[in-house]
Tab-separated table of C-alpha atoms in Angstrom:
chain	number	residue	atom	x	y	z
C	19	MET	CA	-0.110	-89.470	-135.515
C	20	ALA	CA	2.404	-88.402	-133.197
C	21	ASN	CA	4.731	-89.881	-131.195
C	22	LYS	CA	4.240	-88.553	-127.452
C	23	VAL	CA	1.793	-88.706	-124.946
C	24	GLN	CA	-1.459	-87.899	-125.449
C	25	ALA	CA	-3.889	-88.707	-122.670
C	26	VAL	CA	-3.276	-90.069	-119.177
C	27	VAL	CA	-5.228	-92.046	-118.311
C	28	PHE	CA	-6.057	-91.586	-114.232
C	29	ASP	CA	-7.662	-94.062	-111.476
C	30	TYR	CA	-10.395	-91.729	-109.090
C	31	LYS	CA	-8.283	-91.990	-106.191
C	32	ALA	CA	-5.641	-89.554	-107.687
C	33	VAL	CA	-7.698	-87.226	-108.279
C	34	PHE	CA	-10.271	-87.509	-105.812
C	35	GLN	CA	-9.442	-87.829	-102.367
C	36	ALA	CA	-11.779	-88.514	-99.635
C	37	GLY	CA	-15.479	-87.575	-101.105
C	38	THR	CA	-15.455	-85.333	-103.888
C	39	THR	CA	-12.926	-83.111	-103.232
C	40	PRO	CA	-9.020	-83.094	-105.504
C	41	HIS	CA	-6.486	-83.319	-104.489
C	42	PRO	CA	-4.449	-80.755	-103.922
C	43	ASP	CA	-3.215	-79.134	-107.291
C	44	MET	CA	-5.170	-81.406	-109.379
C	45	ALA	CA	-7.112	-79.257	-111.230
C	46	GLN	CA	-4.605	-76.676	-111.979
C	47	LEU	CA	-2.968	-79.985	-113.764
C	48	LEU	CA	-6.135	-81.024	-115.393
C	49	HIS	CA	-6.353	-77.151	-116.519
C	50	VAL	CA	-2.186	-77.121	-118.262
C	51	LEU	CA	-3.126	-80.441	-119.920
C	52	ASP	CA	-5.911	-78.885	-120.971
C	53	GLN	CA	-4.340	-76.245	-122.130
C	54	GLN	CA	-1.648	-78.618	-124.219
C	55	GLY	CA	-3.742	-80.900	-125.856
C	56	VAL	CA	-3.497	-83.641	-123.458
C	57	ALA	CA	-7.060	-85.417	-122.792
C	58	TRP	CA	-7.075	-86.861	-118.777
C	59	VAL	CA	-9.351	-90.390	-118.774
C	60	LEU	CA	-10.992	-90.926	-115.451
C	61	MET	CA	-11.666	-94.820	-114.229
C	62	THR	CA	-14.056	-96.087	-111.677
C	63	THR	CA	-14.888	-99.352	-110.739
C	64	GLN	CA	-18.615	-98.037	-110.410
C	65	SER	CA	-20.696	-96.399	-113.369
C	66	ILE	CA	-20.790	-92.305	-112.059
C	67	ASP	CA	-22.159	-89.055	-113.638
C	68	ALA	CA	-18.583	-87.470	-114.294
C	69	ALA	CA	-19.418	-84.723	-116.101
C	70	ALA	CA	-21.353	-83.471	-113.512
C	71	LEU	CA	-18.208	-84.409	-110.408
C	72	CYS	CA	-15.708	-82.263	-112.217
C	73	SER	CA	-18.714	-80.032	-112.965
C	74	ALA	CA	-18.974	-79.311	-109.070
C	75	ALA	CA	-15.036	-79.883	-108.187
C	76	GLY	CA	-14.493	-77.029	-110.721
C	77	LEU	CA	-11.867	-79.220	-112.720
C	78	PRO	CA	-11.872	-79.633	-117.029
C	79	GLN	CA	-14.011	-83.104	-118.500
C	80	PRO	CA	-12.295	-85.978	-118.670
C	81	ALA	CA	-12.527	-86.953	-122.299
C	82	LEU	CA	-13.253	-89.614	-121.706
C	83	HIS	CA	-14.979	-92.094	-117.938
C	84	LEU	CA	-14.309	-95.771	-118.045
C	85	SER	CA	-15.474	-97.892	-115.622
C	86	GLN	CA	-16.409	-101.487	-115.482
C	87	GLU	CA	-19.362	-101.883	-117.273
C	88	ASP	CA	-17.407	-100.128	-119.651
C	89	ILE	CA	-15.049	-103.011	-120.067
C	90	PRO	CA	-15.709	-106.189	-122.580
C	91	GLY	CA	-16.470	-109.119	-119.817
C	92	ARG	CA	-16.633	-106.853	-117.547
C	93	LYS	CA	-13.189	-107.504	-116.179
C	94	ASN	CA	-11.612	-106.092	-113.497
C	95	ARG	CA	-8.764	-104.065	-111.951
C	96	GLY	CA	-5.533	-105.668	-113.675
C	97	SER	CA	-7.143	-106.438	-116.906
C	98	GLY	CA	-5.113	-105.065	-119.833
C	99	LEU	CA	-8.100	-104.662	-121.712
C	100	TRP	CA	-8.818	-100.995	-119.883
C	101	LEU	CA	-6.161	-99.007	-121.910
C	102	ASP	CA	-7.301	-101.181	-124.531
C	103	GLN	CA	-11.113	-99.623	-124.490
C	104	ALA	CA	-8.983	-96.234	-123.340
C	105	ALA	CA	-7.358	-96.070	-126.935
C	106	GLU	CA	-9.332	-97.365	-129.156
C	107	ARG	CA	-11.852	-94.826	-127.735
C	108	LEU	CA	-9.748	-91.709	-127.744
C	109	GLY	CA	-8.402	-93.372	-131.667
C	110	LEU	CA	-4.678	-93.655	-130.586
C	111	ARG	CA	-2.312	-95.729	-129.905
C	112	LYS	CA	-1.300	-97.406	-126.813
C	113	ASN	CA	1.481	-95.488	-126.074
C	114	GLN	CA	0.294	-92.260	-126.989
C	115	LEU	CA	-0.957	-93.423	-123.076
C	116	VAL	CA	0.271	-93.088	-119.057
C	117	ILE	CA	-1.706	-94.523	-116.435
C	118	VAL	CA	-1.319	-92.631	-113.418
C	119	GLY	CA	-2.932	-95.187	-110.399
C	120	THR	CA	-2.502	-95.375	-106.671
C	121	THR	CA	-2.438	-99.600	-105.726
C	122	GLU	CA	-1.170	-103.581	-107.464
C	123	TRP	CA	-4.312	-103.684	-109.625
C	124	ASP	CA	-3.665	-99.642	-111.467
C	125	TRP	CA	0.340	-100.912	-111.828
C	126	MET	CA	-0.991	-104.324	-113.529
C	127	THR	CA	-3.208	-102.379	-115.661
C	128	GLY	CA	-0.409	-100.930	-117.461
C	129	ILE	CA	1.671	-104.033	-117.455
C	130	ASN	CA	-1.212	-105.941	-118.794
C	131	ALA	CA	-1.609	-103.165	-121.871
C	132	GLY	CA	1.919	-102.214	-122.677
C	133	VAL	CA	1.040	-99.167	-121.023
C	134	LEU	CA	3.034	-96.851	-118.864
C	135	TYR	CA	2.528	-96.324	-115.554
C	136	VAL	CA	3.588	-93.820	-113.066
C	137	HIS	CA	2.799	-94.292	-109.512
C	138	ALA	CA	0.671	-91.407	-107.583
C	139	ARG	CA	2.478	-91.733	-104.012
C	140	TRP	CA	0.748	-88.702	-103.217
C	141	ALA	CA	-2.875	-90.835	-103.385
C	142	SER	CA	-1.099	-93.937	-101.905
C	143	ALA	CA	1.738	-95.135	-100.247
C	144	LEU	CA	3.383	-97.959	-102.312
C	145	GLY	CA	2.213	-101.531	-100.982
C	146	ARG	CA	4.030	-104.627	-101.828
C	147	THR	CA	7.784	-103.330	-103.528
C	148	ILE	CA	6.610	-102.530	-107.199
C	149	ASP	CA	8.604	-101.634	-109.352
C	150	ALA	CA	7.559	-98.429	-110.864
C	151	LEU	CA	8.216	-94.491	-111.843
C	152	VAL	CA	6.922	-92.431	-109.264
C	153	ALA	CA	4.730	-88.866	-108.754
C	154	ASP	CA	5.655	-86.941	-105.622
C	155	ASP	CA	2.328	-85.169	-105.691
C	156	PRO	CA	0.750	-83.332	-109.242
C	157	THR	CA	3.795	-80.818	-109.806
C	158	HIS	CA	6.235	-83.961	-110.137
C	159	LEU	CA	3.934	-85.785	-112.538
C	160	TYR	CA	3.556	-83.209	-114.752
C	161	TRP	CA	7.230	-82.403	-114.842
C	162	GLN	CA	7.820	-86.214	-115.396
C	163	LEU	CA	5.746	-85.686	-117.805
C	164	GLU	CA	6.980	-82.412	-119.735
C	165	ARG	CA	10.553	-84.037	-119.493
C	166	HIS	CA	9.473	-87.201	-120.692
C	167	LEU	CA	6.925	-88.154	-122.797
C	168	LEU	CA	5.067	-84.826	-123.668
C	169	HIS	CA	7.327	-83.971	-126.771
C	170	GLU	CA	8.875	-86.245	-129.365
C	171	PRO	CA	11.843	-88.233	-129.022
C	172	GLU	CA	15.371	-86.552	-130.854
C	173	TRP	CA	17.220	-88.725	-132.100
C	174	LEU	CA	20.865	-88.545	-132.556
C	175	PHE	CA	20.466	-91.382	-134.833
C	176	ALA	CA	17.536	-93.490	-136.164
C	177	LEU	CA	17.542	-96.237	-138.445
C	178	ASP	CA	14.840	-98.928	-140.000
C	179	ASP	CA	14.638	-101.993	-142.044
C	180	ALA	CA	11.972	-103.084	-141.674
C	181	GLU	CA	12.788	-106.431	-143.886
C	182	ARG	CA	15.438	-107.669	-141.318
C	183	ARG	CA	12.902	-106.118	-138.584
C	184	LEU	CA	15.884	-103.808	-137.168
C	185	ARG	CA	15.417	-100.986	-135.598
C	186	VAL	CA	18.377	-98.873	-134.353
C	187	ARG	CA	18.077	-95.383	-132.111
C	188	SER	CA	20.593	-93.495	-130.200
C	189	LEU	CA	20.677	-90.741	-128.169
C	190	PHE	CA	23.735	-88.587	-127.891
C	191	GLN	CA	27.805	-89.255	-129.161
C	192	PRO	CA	29.388	-91.657	-126.576
C	193	ASP	CA	32.021	-88.611	-125.950
C	194	GLU	CA	29.309	-85.722	-125.221
C	195	THR	CA	30.293	-84.187	-122.621
C	196	PHE	CA	27.289	-83.419	-119.303
C	197	PRO	CA	27.189	-81.439	-116.382
C	198	GLY	CA	26.835	-82.992	-113.329
C	199	THR	CA	27.202	-82.083	-109.526
C	200	SER	CA	29.883	-84.692	-108.982
C	201	PRO	CA	31.771	-84.596	-111.274
C	202	SER	CA	31.012	-81.157	-112.066
C	203	PHE	CA	31.616	-82.638	-115.924
C	204	PHE	CA	30.796	-86.458	-117.486
C	205	ASN	CA	30.766	-88.039	-120.332
C	206	LEU	CA	28.624	-91.140	-121.334
C	207	LYS	CA	31.795	-93.810	-120.288
C	208	THR	CA	32.112	-92.658	-116.913
C	209	VAL	CA	29.234	-93.439	-116.257
C	210	PHE	CA	28.553	-97.185	-118.774
C	211	THR	CA	33.005	-97.852	-119.662
C	212	TYR	CA	34.494	-97.081	-116.495
C	213	ASP	CA	31.499	-97.935	-113.747
C	214	LYS	CA	32.239	-94.224	-112.545
C	215	GLU	CA	29.309	-92.816	-109.910
C	216	VAL	CA	28.320	-89.865	-111.130
C	217	THR	CA	24.821	-87.313	-109.563
C	218	VAL	CA	23.420	-85.036	-111.424
C	219	GLY	CA	21.669	-82.461	-108.402
C	220	ASP	CA	20.589	-85.771	-105.554
C	221	GLY	CA	19.412	-88.648	-108.829
C	222	SER	CA	22.222	-90.819	-110.178
C	223	ALA	CA	22.683	-90.368	-113.443
C	224	ARG	CA	22.546	-93.775	-115.288
C	225	ASP	CA	18.784	-93.213	-114.309
C	226	ILE	CA	17.909	-90.116	-115.916
C	227	LEU	CA	20.044	-91.276	-118.791
C	228	MET	CA	17.818	-94.649	-118.883
C	229	VAL	CA	14.969	-93.470	-117.931
C	230	HIS	CA	14.582	-90.670	-120.774
C	231	LEU	CA	16.119	-93.121	-123.406
C	232	LEU	CA	12.924	-95.933	-122.169
C	233	CYS	CA	10.164	-93.057	-122.415
C	234	SER	CA	12.048	-92.060	-125.875
C	235	ALA	CA	12.069	-96.108	-126.969
C	236	TYR	CA	8.234	-95.762	-125.877
C	237	LEU	CA	7.165	-92.966	-127.093
C	238	ASP	CA	7.934	-93.873	-131.111
C	239	GLY	CA	7.238	-97.802	-130.572
C	240	SER	CA	10.579	-99.479	-130.189
C	241	LEU	CA	9.191	-100.959	-126.695
C	242	PRO	CA	6.893	-103.298	-127.203
C	243	ASN	CA	5.191	-104.988	-124.043
C	244	ARG	CA	6.670	-108.686	-123.674
C	245	ALA	CA	9.536	-107.979	-125.092
C	246	TRP	CA	13.494	-109.119	-124.262
C	247	PHE	CA	16.103	-106.586	-122.551
C	248	CYS	CA	19.542	-107.856	-123.220
C	249	VAL	CA	23.000	-106.085	-123.367
C	250	TYR	CA	24.963	-105.906	-125.920
C	251	PRO	CA	28.387	-108.012	-123.982
C	252	SER	CA	31.903	-106.387	-123.227
C	253	SER	CA	34.922	-107.077	-125.052
C	254	THR	CA	35.280	-109.146	-123.019
C	255	PRO	CA	33.446	-112.483	-123.420
C	256	GLY	CA	31.124	-114.016	-120.653
C	257	ARG	CA	31.104	-110.265	-118.776
C	258	VAL	CA	27.887	-107.802	-119.391
C	259	ASN	CA	27.670	-103.821	-118.926
C	260	ASP	CA	26.717	-104.194	-114.514
C	261	GLN	CA	25.659	-100.270	-114.763
C	262	LEU	CA	23.587	-101.245	-118.007
C	263	ALA	CA	21.803	-105.149	-116.074
C	264	GLU	CA	21.080	-103.257	-112.575
C	265	PHE	CA	19.282	-100.765	-113.961
C	266	LEU	CA	17.053	-103.055	-116.721
C	267	GLU	CA	17.013	-106.015	-114.084
C	268	VAL	CA	14.012	-103.064	-111.906
C	269	ALA	CA	12.991	-100.980	-115.343
C	270	LYS	CA	12.274	-104.393	-117.446
C	271	VAL	CA	8.599	-104.421	-115.936
C	272	MET	CA	7.990	-100.429	-117.590
C	273	VAL	CA	6.043	-102.215	-119.951
C	274	GLY	CA	5.584	-105.628	-118.559
C	275	SER	CA	8.978	-106.787	-119.928
C	276	TYR	CA	11.491	-109.391	-119.209
C	277	TYR	CA	15.636	-109.265	-119.379
C	278	ARG	CA	18.270	-111.821	-119.450
C	279	GLY	CA	21.446	-111.126	-118.836
C	280	ASP	CA	23.438	-114.075	-120.787
C	281	LEU	CA	20.899	-113.371	-123.713
C	282	LEU	CA	23.660	-112.133	-126.099
C	283	VAL	CA	26.977	-113.716	-125.215
C	284	ARG	CA	30.381	-112.426	-127.073
C	285	ALA	CA	32.096	-115.320	-129.223
C	286	CYS	CA	35.354	-113.502	-129.411
C	287	ARG	CA	37.560	-110.382	-128.670
C	288	ARG	CA	36.719	-107.237	-130.147
C	289	THR	CA	40.832	-107.489	-131.753
C	290	CYS	CA	40.840	-110.949	-132.818
C	291	LEU	CA	38.644	-109.959	-135.287
C	292	CYS	CA	41.462	-107.263	-137.169
C	293	ALA	CA	42.220	-110.558	-139.209
C	294	GLU	CA	39.435	-111.513	-139.668
C	295	VAL	CA	36.980	-108.528	-141.515
C	296	ARG	CA	36.508	-108.046	-144.721
C	297	THR	CA	35.905	-105.186	-146.353
C	298	ASP	CA	32.394	-106.129	-147.986
C	299	GLU	CA	30.695	-106.651	-144.763
C	300	ARG	CA	28.076	-104.145	-143.177
C	301	ALA	CA	29.142	-102.892	-139.344
C	302	GLU	CA	26.558	-104.794	-138.281
C	303	GLN	CA	27.688	-107.806	-139.970
C	304	VAL	CA	30.753	-107.304	-137.724
C	305	ALA	CA	28.534	-107.354	-134.997
C	306	ALA	CA	26.747	-110.247	-135.142
C	307	ARG	CA	30.183	-112.295	-135.634
C	308	CYS	CA	31.659	-111.395	-132.330
C	309	ALA	CA	28.113	-111.889	-130.399
C	310	HIS	CA	25.562	-113.751	-130.854
C	311	ARG	CA	22.535	-115.454	-129.072
C	312	HIS	CA	22.385	-117.096	-126.498
C	313	ALA	CA	19.132	-119.110	-126.741
C	314	ARG	CA	18.363	-121.073	-124.306
C	315	GLY	CA	15.618	-118.997	-121.641
C	316	TRP	CA	14.421	-117.037	-124.436
C	317	GLY	CA	10.868	-117.489	-125.966
C	318	GLY	CA	11.122	-115.177	-128.991
C	319	GLY	CA	9.827	-112.233	-129.132
C	320	PRO	CA	10.946	-109.156	-129.454
C	321	LEU	CA	14.337	-108.480	-128.336
C	322	LEU	CA	16.331	-104.975	-127.107
C	323	LEU	CA	19.157	-104.407	-127.230
C	324	GLN	CA	20.997	-102.285	-124.645
C	325	SER	CA	25.186	-100.539	-125.458
C	326	ASP	CA	27.305	-98.452	-124.866
C	327	ARG	CA	29.308	-100.883	-126.778
C	328	LEU	CA	27.783	-101.503	-130.187
C	329	ASP	CA	28.127	-97.968	-131.198
C	330	ARG	CA	32.103	-98.122	-130.530
C	331	ASP	CA	32.157	-101.922	-132.495
C	332	LEU	CA	30.634	-100.232	-135.255
C	333	GLN	CA	32.979	-97.238	-135.501
C	334	TRP	CA	35.943	-98.879	-135.043
C	335	HIS	CA	34.753	-101.211	-137.969
C	336	ARG	CA	34.033	-97.701	-140.264
C	337	ASP	CA	37.203	-96.018	-139.281
C	338	ARG	CA	39.223	-99.276	-139.975
C	339	HIS	CA	37.870	-99.290	-143.215
C	340	ARG	CA	37.215	-95.174	-143.500
C	341	PRO	CA	39.762	-94.383	-147.114
C	342	HIS	CA	42.457	-92.153	-145.864
C	343	GLY	CA	41.693	-89.030	-146.055
C	344	ALA	CA	37.643	-90.001	-146.700
C	345	GLY	CA	35.228	-87.986	-145.044
C	346	GLY	CA	32.912	-90.228	-142.756
C	347	GLY	CA	29.915	-92.917	-142.770
C	348	MET	CA	29.025	-97.435	-144.694
C	349	GLY	CA	27.071	-96.070	-148.207
C	350	PRO	CA	24.004	-96.608	-147.517
C	351	GLY	CA	22.824	-95.816	-144.067
C	352	ASN	CA	25.793	-93.847	-143.125
C	353	TRP	CA	25.951	-94.804	-139.159
C	354	ASN	CA	27.481	-91.200	-138.546
C	355	GLY	CA	25.743	-88.884	-140.555
C	356	ALA	CA	22.672	-88.871	-139.083
C	357	CYS	CA	23.563	-85.745	-137.035
C	358	SER	CA	27.505	-83.418	-137.645
C	359	ARG	CA	29.346	-82.466	-134.703
C	360	PRO	CA	27.708	-79.186	-134.340
C	361	GLU	CA	24.621	-80.864	-134.722
C	362	ALA	CA	25.401	-82.976	-132.262
C	363	ARG	CA	26.612	-81.056	-129.193
C	364	ARG	CA	23.551	-78.325	-129.594
C	365	HIS	CA	21.561	-82.170	-129.547
C	366	ALA	CA	23.043	-82.343	-126.318
C	367	SER	CA	22.830	-79.067	-124.840
C	368	ARG	CA	19.450	-79.325	-125.474
C	369	HIS	CA	19.421	-82.483	-123.629
C	370	GLY	CA	21.756	-81.747	-120.792
C	371	LEU	CA	21.024	-83.386	-117.683
C	372	ARG	CA	19.689	-80.265	-116.005
C	373	GLY	CA	16.700	-80.168	-118.259
C	374	LEU	CA	15.907	-84.087	-117.371
C	375	LEU	CA	16.178	-82.943	-112.818
C	376	PRO	CA	13.626	-81.626	-111.584
C	377	PRO	CA	13.956	-77.484	-111.004
C-alpha cells in the first residue's frame, strides 16, 4: 500500500463557517483532493446528515462521516479512538491520515492516535500555544499536503534490519548544494555543522529541511507514536547539535513523541578511534562504540536518532578501510551504494528547497 496520505480528516469547523456555508476555497480544495484520489472525512460531535449537507453546499461527498455516536465508549474529542475508527473504516494505516482541526482537543486527538495534525488557522486562531503545523487557508493547506505528504518519500539511502529493529534513512548527501536566499547557495553542513543562519524565501532552511524529513519519516512508518527523539552527539563529548536540538524540542509533538538531549552521549572523541578500529567491524558498530545510550530517564520505546554527524562517522570509517583504488561500499548494505553521485544530484534537484516553499 502506498506510503503517502490517502485521506484528510477535517473537523466540521475547518470546513464550514457560520451555519452551513463552506469556508472560501474549501470546495476547490476538496474537489482537487477528490480528483487526486485522496478521500476526506468529516468529524462532528452530533450526528448529522453529512451527505445532504455537503450536497447542498456544493462539496464532494465525504468518504466517511464520524460523530461521537460512532466512537467506542462515545469518547470525547481528544481520544485517539476517533482516528482509529477513521483508519479502520477506510482500510488505511494511521500514517496515511492527516487531521485538520480547529481546537486543542483536535490537536490532542492527533497526538493520541499518532496522526499528523495541521491547525486550520483560517477557521480558528491558536488559543493557548500549541506546537503544530499551521495552514493559513485551504490553499496553503493544499500546498503543505502536495509538497510533503501526497507523494511517496524518495530517500537517498534506506536500510531496514528487522532482526536488530533498525531503520536508517537519509534524504541528501551532506555536501549537496541547494539554492537559498541568504546566502544564495548552501549545503547541509552550512546549517547543521557550522550553525549558520540560512533563509530560503522568508523561511528557515533548517525548518524546511527538518519538516520535509519528519513528514517523509511519518509516511514510511519511521516516525511512530510515543517515540523518543535524540541527536547523535557532536565529535566533542558533552555537546549536542544546537540546531537540531532546538527544532526537535518543538517538533517532538508532531505525533506525540518525546525529546531527550542527553539520551545519547559520546564516550570519546572520534579521533581517538584511530588506534582501536578493527578492520572486521561494521561501521555502525564503530559509531555505537563512540556514542552510547544514556539510559537514565528513558522509559523504553522506539528511539528516533537525528544526525548531522553519524553519516560522517560512517564515511570516515569506510574511507579508512577502503582498499587503494577500490570503489565505495562496505560489503552487504553498501552505505554509499544506494545512489550514484549523478543520481544524488538529480534527487537533490527534484527536492530542492525552492520546491518545498510556497510559490
